[in-house]
Coordinates of N, CA and C in Angstrom, one line a residue:
X1 N 11.6 16.7 10.7 CA 11.1 15.4 10.2 C 11.7 14.4 11.1
X2 N 10.9 13.5 11.6 CA 11.4 12.5 12.6 C 11.2 11.0 12.0
X3 N 10.8 10.9 10.8 CA 10.5 9.5 10.3 C 11.7 8.9 9.7
X4 N 11.5 7.7 9.2 CA 12.6 6.9 8.6 C 12.8 7.4 7.1
X5 N 14.0 7.4 6.6 CA 14.3 7.7 5.3 C 14.9 6.5 4.6
X6 N 14.3 6.0 3.5 CA 14.7 4.9 2.8 C 14.8 5.2 1.3
X7 N 15.6 4.4 0.6 CA 15.8 4.6 -0.8 C 14.6 3.9 -1.5
X8 N 14.3 4.4 -2.7 CA 13.2 3.8 -3.5 C 13.7 3.6 -4.9
X9 N 13.4 2.5 -5.5 CA 13.7 2.3 -6.9 C 12.7 3.0 -7.8
X10 N 13.1 3.5 -8.9 CA 12.2 4.2 -9.8 C 12.1 5.7 -9.5
X11 N 12.7 6.2 -8.4 CA 12.6 7.6 -8.1 C 13.7 8.3 -9.0
X12 N 13.4 9.5 -9.4 CA 14.4 10.3 -10.2 C 15.6 10.6 -9.4
X13 N 16.7 10.7 -10.0 CA 18.0 11.1 -9.3 C 17.9 12.5 -8.8
X14 N 18.3 12.7 -7.6 CA 18.2 14.0 -7.0 C 16.9 14.5 -6.5
X15 N 15.9 13.5 -6.4 CA 14.6 13.9 -5.9 C 14.3 13.0 -4.7
X16 N 13.7 13.6 -3.7 CA 13.3 12.9 -2.5 C 11.8 13.1 -2.3
X17 N 11.1 12.1 -1.9 CA 9.6 12.2 -1.6 C 9.4 11.9 -0.1
X18 N 8.5 12.6 0.5 CA 8.2 12.4 1.9 C 6.7 12.2 2.1
X19 N 6.4 11.2 2.9 CA 5.0 11.0 3.2 C 4.7 11.3 4.7
X20 N 3.7 12.1 4.9 CA 3.2 12.4 6.3 C 2.0 11.5 6.6
X21 N 2.3 10.5 7.3 CA 1.3 9.5 7.5 C 0.1 9.9 8.4
X22 N 0.2 11.1 9.0 CA -0.9 11.7 9.8 C -2.0 12.1 8.9
X23 N -1.8 12.2 7.6 CA -2.8 12.7 6.7 C -3.1 11.6 5.6
X24 N -2.6 10.4 5.7 CA -2.9 9.3 4.8 C -3.8 8.4 5.5
X25 N -4.9 8.0 4.8 CA -5.9 7.1 5.4 C -6.2 5.9 4.6
X26 N -6.3 4.7 5.2 CA -6.7 3.5 4.6 C -8.2 3.3 4.8
X27 N -8.9 3.2 3.6 CA -10.4 3.1 3.7 C -10.8 1.9 2.9
X28 N -11.0 0.8 3.6 CA -11.5 -0.4 2.9 C -13.0 -0.4 2.7
X29 N -13.5 -1.1 1.7 CA -14.9 -1.2 1.5 C -15.4 -2.2 2.6
X30 N -16.6 -1.8 3.2 CA -17.0 -2.6 4.3 C -17.4 -4.1 3.9
X31 N -17.8 -4.3 2.7 CA -18.2 -5.7 2.3 C -17.0 -6.5 1.6
X32 N -15.9 -5.8 1.4 CA -14.8 -6.5 0.8 C -13.4 -6.2 1.4
X33 N -13.3 -6.4 2.7 CA -12.1 -6.1 3.4 C -11.4 -7.4 3.8
X34 N -10.7 -7.9 2.8 CA -9.9 -9.2 3.0 C -10.9 -10.3 3.3
X35 N -11.9 -10.5 2.5 CA -12.9 -11.6 2.7 C -12.6 -12.7 1.8
X36 N -12.9 -13.9 2.1 CA -12.8 -15.1 1.3 C -13.7 -15.0 0.1
X37 N -13.1 -15.2 -1.1 CA -13.9 -15.1 -2.4 C -14.7 -16.4 -2.7
X38 N -14.1 -17.5 -2.3 CA -14.8 -18.8 -2.6 C -14.8 -19.6 -1.2
X39 N -15.9 -20.4 -1.0 CA -16.0 -21.1 0.2 C -14.9 -22.1 0.5
X40 N -14.4 -22.8 -0.5 CA -13.4 -23.8 -0.4 C -12.0 -23.3 -0.6
X41 N -11.1 -24.1 -0.1 CA -9.7 -23.8 -0.3 C -9.2 -24.6 -1.5
X42 N -8.2 -24.1 -2.2 CA -7.6 -24.8 -3.3 C -6.4 -25.5 -2.9
X43 N -6.3 -26.8 -3.3 CA -5.1 -27.6 -3.0 C -4.4 -28.0 -4.2
X44 N -3.1 -28.3 -4.1 CA -2.3 -28.7 -5.2 C -2.1 -30.2 -5.0
X45 N -1.9 -30.9 -6.2 CA -1.8 -32.4 -6.1 C -0.3 -32.8 -5.9
X46 N 0.6 -31.9 -6.1 CA 2.0 -32.2 -5.9 C 2.7 -31.5 -4.8
X47 N 1.9 -30.8 -3.9 CA 2.5 -30.0 -2.8 C 1.6 -30.2 -1.6
X48 N 2.2 -30.1 -0.4 CA 1.5 -30.1 0.8 C 1.1 -28.7 1.2
X49 N 0.2 -28.1 0.4 CA -0.2 -26.7 0.6 C -1.6 -26.5 0.2
X50 N -2.2 -25.5 0.7 CA -3.6 -25.1 0.3 C -3.6 -23.6 0.2
X51 N -4.5 -23.0 -0.6 CA -4.5 -21.6 -0.9 C -6.0 -21.1 -0.7
X52 N -6.2 -20.0 -0.1 CA -7.5 -19.4 0.0 C -7.5 -18.1 -0.7
X53 N -8.3 -17.9 -1.7 CA -8.4 -16.6 -2.4 C -9.1 -15.6 -1.5
X54 N -8.6 -14.4 -1.4 CA -9.2 -13.3 -0.7 C -9.4 -12.1 -1.6
X55 N -10.4 -11.3 -1.3 CA -10.6 -10.1 -2.0 C -10.5 -8.8 -1.2
X56 N -10.1 -7.8 -1.8 CA -10.0 -6.5 -1.1 C -10.4 -5.4 -2.1
X57 N -11.1 -4.4 -1.6 CA -11.5 -3.2 -2.3 C -11.5 -2.0 -1.4
X58 N -11.0 -0.9 -1.9 CA -11.0 0.3 -1.1 C -10.1 1.3 -1.7
X59 N -9.7 2.3 -0.9 CA -8.9 3.4 -1.3 C -7.9 3.8 -0.3
X60 N -6.8 4.3 -0.8 CA -5.8 5.0 0.1 C -5.9 6.5 -0.2
X61 N -6.4 7.2 0.8 CA -6.7 8.6 0.5 C -5.9 9.5 1.4
X62 N -5.9 10.8 1.1 CA -5.1 11.8 1.8 C -6.1 13.0 2.1
X63 N -5.9 13.5 3.3 CA -6.8 14.7 3.7 C -6.0 16.0 3.6
X64 N -4.7 15.9 3.2 CA -3.9 17.1 3.1 C -2.8 16.9 2.1
X65 N -3.0 17.1 0.8 CA -1.9 16.8 -0.2 C -0.7 17.8 0.0
X66 N -1.0 19.0 0.5 CA 0.1 19.9 0.7 C 1.0 19.6 1.9
X67 N 0.5 18.6 2.7 CA 1.3 18.1 3.9 C 2.3 17.1 3.5
X68 N 2.2 16.6 2.2 CA 3.2 15.6 1.7 C 4.4 16.4 1.1
X69 N 5.5 15.7 0.9 CA 6.7 16.5 0.5 C 7.4 15.9 -0.7
X70 N 8.1 16.8 -1.4 CA 9.0 16.5 -2.5 C 10.1 17.5 -2.5
X71 N 11.3 17.0 -2.5 CA 12.5 17.8 -2.5 C 13.3 17.5 -3.7
X72 N 13.6 18.5 -4.6 CA 14.3 18.3 -5.8 C 15.6 19.1 -5.7
X73 N 16.8 18.5 -5.6 CA 18.0 19.2 -5.5 C 18.5 19.8 -6.8
X74 N 17.9 19.4 -7.9 CA 18.3 19.9 -9.3 C 17.6 21.2 -9.6
X75 N 16.6 21.6 -8.9 CA 15.8 22.8 -9.2 C 16.5 24.1 -8.7

């Protein structure tokens, strides 16, 4: 394994999870890939800022679940 190893909150003690990014795919919907939801931007009356709402739809898929990893030292 040549990737980075980082700690994650919420993971069980004594368990490590590994992701093989060669088999994970980002599949956005062609009509909703970070597109503006409304034509105008929203502005605040008490700040020098404006906000644009964007929408996204899609899936994060894998083509090989057995290529991902989990190591449990308690087993």
